[in-house]
Amino acid sequence: TYNGMGACFNGLGIPDSSLNNYRRALVLFEALGDTTKAIDVESNIAIVYKNIGLYEKSLEVAFRQLARLNQKKPTRALASCYN
């Protein structure tokens, strides 16, 4: 999956490819209406931005993720926002 490929590229230290794959995964999960997986992908995107020093962008994505989570029942994904 694109999410898995994003994780692999992130682990290899290739953030551009990681972000490209995470964005593709996000588009697909949103099109399928799977907000839980879309939220997980947004968390991964925020982590990549943080790792490459784009802290403002990371926070922007994390706050968008948090807003989505506040509309759902609390889950493990909510805890990841505060990590």
Short mmCIF file of N, CA and C in Angstrom, two decimals:
data_model
loop_
_atom_site.label_atom_id
_atom_site.label_comp_id
_atom_site.label_asym_id
_atom_site.label_seq_id
_atom_site.Cartn_x
_atom_site.Cartn_y
_atom_site.Cartn_z
N THR A 1 0.84 -1.19 0.00
CA THR A 1 0.00 0.00 0.00
C THR A 1 0.87 1.25 0.00
N TYR A 2 0.25 2.35 -0.35
CA TYR A 2 0.99 3.61 -0.35
C TYR A 2 1.44 4.00 1.06
N ASN A 3 0.61 3.71 2.05
CA ASN A 3 1.00 4.03 3.42
C ASN A 3 2.24 3.25 3.83
N GLY A 4 2.28 1.98 3.48
CA GLY A 4 3.44 1.15 3.79
C GLY A 4 4.69 1.60 3.06
N MET A 5 4.52 1.99 1.81
CA MET A 5 5.66 2.50 1.04
C MET A 5 6.16 3.81 1.64
N GLY A 6 5.24 4.64 2.11
CA GLY A 6 5.64 5.88 2.77
C GLY A 6 6.48 5.60 4.00
N ALA A 7 6.08 4.60 4.76
CA ALA A 7 6.83 4.22 5.96
C ALA A 7 8.23 3.71 5.59
N CYS A 8 8.30 2.91 4.52
CA CYS A 8 9.60 2.39 4.08
C CYS A 8 10.53 3.52 3.66
N PHE A 9 10.02 4.42 2.85
CA PHE A 9 10.86 5.54 2.40
C PHE A 9 11.26 6.43 3.58
N ASN A 10 10.37 6.59 4.54
CA ASN A 10 10.71 7.38 5.73
C ASN A 10 11.84 6.71 6.49
N GLY A 11 11.75 5.39 6.63
CA GLY A 11 12.81 4.64 7.32
C GLY A 11 14.13 4.69 6.60
N LEU A 12 14.08 4.81 5.28
CA LEU A 12 15.30 4.91 4.48
C LEU A 12 15.85 6.33 4.42
N GLY A 13 15.13 7.27 5.01
CA GLY A 13 15.58 8.66 5.01
C GLY A 13 15.34 9.37 3.70
N ILE A 14 14.27 9.00 3.00
CA ILE A 14 13.91 9.64 1.74
C ILE A 14 12.55 10.33 1.93
N PRO A 15 12.55 11.50 2.57
CA PRO A 15 11.29 12.13 2.95
C PRO A 15 10.40 12.54 1.79
N ASP A 16 10.96 12.95 0.66
CA ASP A 16 10.13 13.35 -0.47
C ASP A 16 9.28 12.19 -0.97
N SER A 17 9.90 11.04 -1.14
CA SER A 17 9.17 9.86 -1.59
C SER A 17 8.18 9.40 -0.53
N SER A 18 8.58 9.53 0.72
CA SER A 18 7.69 9.17 1.81
C SER A 18 6.42 10.03 1.78
N LEU A 19 6.60 11.34 1.68
CA LEU A 19 5.44 12.24 1.65
C LEU A 19 4.57 11.99 0.43
N ASN A 20 5.18 11.74 -0.72
CA ASN A 20 4.40 11.47 -1.94
C ASN A 20 3.50 10.24 -1.75
N ASN A 21 4.04 9.21 -1.17
CA ASN A 21 3.24 8.00 -0.96
C ASN A 21 2.19 8.19 0.12
N TYR A 22 2.54 8.88 1.19
CA TYR A 22 1.54 9.16 2.22
C TYR A 22 0.40 10.00 1.66
N ARG A 23 0.70 10.97 0.81
CA ARG A 23 -0.35 11.80 0.22
C ARG A 23 -1.27 10.96 -0.67
N ARG A 24 -0.70 10.05 -1.41
CA ARG A 24 -1.51 9.15 -2.25
C ARG A 24 -2.43 8.30 -1.38
N ALA A 25 -1.89 7.77 -0.29
CA ALA A 25 -2.70 6.97 0.63
C ALA A 25 -3.83 7.81 1.22
N LEU A 26 -3.51 9.04 1.59
CA LEU A 26 -4.52 9.92 2.18
C LEU A 26 -5.67 10.18 1.21
N VAL A 27 -5.35 10.45 -0.04
CA VAL A 27 -6.38 10.67 -1.06
C VAL A 27 -7.29 9.44 -1.19
N LEU A 28 -6.68 8.27 -1.22
CA LEU A 28 -7.47 7.04 -1.36
C LEU A 28 -8.35 6.78 -0.15
N PHE A 29 -7.81 6.93 1.05
CA PHE A 29 -8.61 6.69 2.25
C PHE A 29 -9.75 7.70 2.37
N GLU A 30 -9.48 8.95 2.00
CA GLU A 30 -10.55 9.95 2.03
C GLU A 30 -11.62 9.63 1.00
N ALA A 31 -11.23 9.17 -0.19
CA ALA A 31 -12.20 8.81 -1.22
C ALA A 31 -13.05 7.62 -0.78
N LEU A 32 -12.46 6.72 -0.01
CA LEU A 32 -13.19 5.56 0.51
C LEU A 32 -14.01 5.89 1.74
N GLY A 33 -13.82 7.07 2.29
CA GLY A 33 -14.53 7.46 3.49
C GLY A 33 -13.99 6.81 4.75
N ASP A 34 -12.77 6.33 4.70
CA ASP A 34 -12.14 5.68 5.86
C ASP A 34 -11.36 6.73 6.64
N THR A 35 -12.07 7.43 7.50
CA THR A 35 -11.43 8.53 8.24
C THR A 35 -10.39 8.02 9.25
N THR A 36 -10.59 6.84 9.78
CA THR A 36 -9.63 6.31 10.76
C THR A 36 -8.27 6.11 10.11
N LYS A 37 -8.24 5.50 8.93
CA LYS A 37 -6.96 5.29 8.26
C LYS A 37 -6.40 6.61 7.72
N ALA A 38 -7.28 7.51 7.30
CA ALA A 38 -6.82 8.82 6.85
C ALA A 38 -6.14 9.57 8.00
N ILE A 39 -6.69 9.44 9.18
CA ILE A 39 -6.10 10.09 10.36
C ILE A 39 -4.74 9.48 10.66
N ASP A 40 -4.61 8.17 10.54
CA ASP A 40 -3.30 7.52 10.74
C ASP A 40 -2.26 8.03 9.75
N VAL A 41 -2.68 8.18 8.49
CA VAL A 41 -1.76 8.68 7.47
C VAL A 41 -1.36 10.12 7.77
N GLU A 42 -2.32 10.94 8.21
CA GLU A 42 -1.98 12.32 8.57
C GLU A 42 -0.96 12.36 9.70
N SER A 43 -1.07 11.43 10.62
CA SER A 43 -0.08 11.35 11.70
C SER A 43 1.30 11.06 11.14
N ASN A 44 1.37 10.15 10.19
CA ASN A 44 2.65 9.83 9.55
C ASN A 44 3.22 11.03 8.80
N ILE A 45 2.35 11.76 8.12
CA ILE A 45 2.79 12.95 7.39
C ILE A 45 3.35 13.99 8.36
N ALA A 46 2.67 14.19 9.48
CA ALA A 46 3.14 15.16 10.47
C ALA A 46 4.51 14.76 11.01
N ILE A 47 4.72 13.47 11.21
CA ILE A 47 6.02 12.99 11.71
C ILE A 47 7.13 13.27 10.70
N VAL A 48 6.86 13.03 9.43
CA VAL A 48 7.88 13.29 8.40
C VAL A 48 8.23 14.77 8.39
N TYR A 49 7.22 15.63 8.41
CA TYR A 49 7.49 17.07 8.43
C TYR A 49 8.33 17.46 9.65
N LYS A 50 8.00 16.88 10.80
CA LYS A 50 8.78 17.18 12.01
C LYS A 50 10.22 16.72 11.85
N ASN A 51 10.40 15.53 11.29
CA ASN A 51 11.75 14.96 11.14
C ASN A 51 12.63 15.79 10.20
N ILE A 52 12.02 16.47 9.23
CA ILE A 52 12.83 17.27 8.30
C ILE A 52 12.87 18.74 8.70
N GLY A 53 12.35 19.04 9.89
CA GLY A 53 12.46 20.39 10.43
C GLY A 53 11.38 21.36 9.99
N LEU A 54 10.33 20.86 9.35
CA LEU A 54 9.21 21.73 8.96
C LEU A 54 8.15 21.69 10.06
N TYR A 55 8.50 22.33 11.18
CA TYR A 55 7.67 22.23 12.39
C TYR A 55 6.30 22.88 12.22
N GLU A 56 6.23 24.01 11.55
CA GLU A 56 4.95 24.68 11.34
C GLU A 56 4.02 23.79 10.51
N LYS A 57 4.55 23.20 9.46
CA LYS A 57 3.75 22.32 8.60
C LYS A 57 3.33 21.07 9.38
N SER A 58 4.22 20.56 10.21
CA SER A 58 3.90 19.41 11.03
C SER A 58 2.74 19.72 11.98
N LEU A 59 2.81 20.87 12.62
CA LEU A 59 1.73 21.27 13.53
C LEU A 59 0.41 21.49 12.78
N GLU A 60 0.48 22.05 11.60
CA GLU A 60 -0.72 22.28 10.80
C GLU A 60 -1.43 20.95 10.51
N VAL A 61 -0.66 19.96 10.10
CA VAL A 61 -1.23 18.65 9.80
C VAL A 61 -1.74 17.99 11.08
N ALA A 62 -0.99 18.10 12.17
CA ALA A 62 -1.39 17.49 13.43
C ALA A 62 -2.67 18.11 13.97
N PHE A 63 -2.82 19.43 13.85
CA PHE A 63 -4.04 20.08 14.31
C PHE A 63 -5.23 19.70 13.44
N ARG A 64 -5.01 19.51 12.14
CA ARG A 64 -6.09 19.05 11.26
C ARG A 64 -6.51 17.64 11.67
N GLN A 65 -5.52 16.82 11.98
CA GLN A 65 -5.78 15.46 12.45
C GLN A 65 -6.56 15.49 13.76
N LEU A 66 -6.16 16.34 14.67
CA LEU A 66 -6.83 16.46 15.96
C LEU A 66 -8.28 16.90 15.79
N ALA A 67 -8.54 17.82 14.88
CA ALA A 67 -9.90 18.28 14.62
C ALA A 67 -10.77 17.12 14.13
N ARG A 68 -10.22 16.29 13.26
CA ARG A 68 -10.97 15.12 12.79
C ARG A 68 -11.24 14.15 13.92
N LEU A 69 -10.24 13.96 14.77
CA LEU A 69 -10.40 13.01 15.87
C LEU A 69 -11.43 13.48 16.88
N ASN A 70 -11.52 14.77 17.08
CA ASN A 70 -12.49 15.29 18.04
C ASN A 70 -13.92 15.05 17.59
N GLN A 71 -14.12 14.74 16.32
CA GLN A 71 -15.45 14.43 15.80
C GLN A 71 -15.79 12.96 15.97
N LYS A 72 -14.80 12.15 16.34
CA LYS A 72 -15.00 10.72 16.52
C LYS A 72 -14.84 10.36 17.99
N LYS A 73 -15.17 9.11 18.31
CA LYS A 73 -14.92 8.62 19.65
C LYS A 73 -13.42 8.53 19.87
N PRO A 74 -12.94 8.84 21.07
CA PRO A 74 -11.50 8.75 21.33
C PRO A 74 -10.97 7.34 21.10
N THR A 75 -9.81 7.28 20.47
CA THR A 75 -9.16 6.00 20.19
C THR A 75 -7.67 6.17 20.43
N ARG A 76 -6.93 5.15 20.08
CA ARG A 76 -5.48 5.23 20.22
C ARG A 76 -4.91 6.34 19.34
N ALA A 77 -5.59 6.64 18.23
CA ALA A 77 -5.10 7.67 17.31
C ALA A 77 -5.13 9.04 17.99
N LEU A 78 -6.09 9.28 18.86
CA LEU A 78 -6.15 10.55 19.57
C LEU A 78 -4.91 10.72 20.44
N ALA A 79 -4.49 9.66 21.10
CA ALA A 79 -3.29 9.73 21.93
C ALA A 79 -2.07 10.04 21.11
N SER A 80 -2.02 9.57 19.88
CA SER A 80 -0.85 9.81 19.03
C SER A 80 -0.70 11.28 18.66
N CYS A 81 -1.79 12.03 18.68
CA CYS A 81 -1.73 13.46 18.37
C CYS A 81 -0.95 14.22 19.42
N TYR A 82 -1.01 13.73 20.64
CA TYR A 82 -0.34 14.43 21.73
C TYR A 82 1.06 13.94 21.94
N ASN A 83 1.52 13.04 21.11
CA ASN A 83 2.85 12.46 21.25
C ASN A 83 3.91 13.36 20.68
#
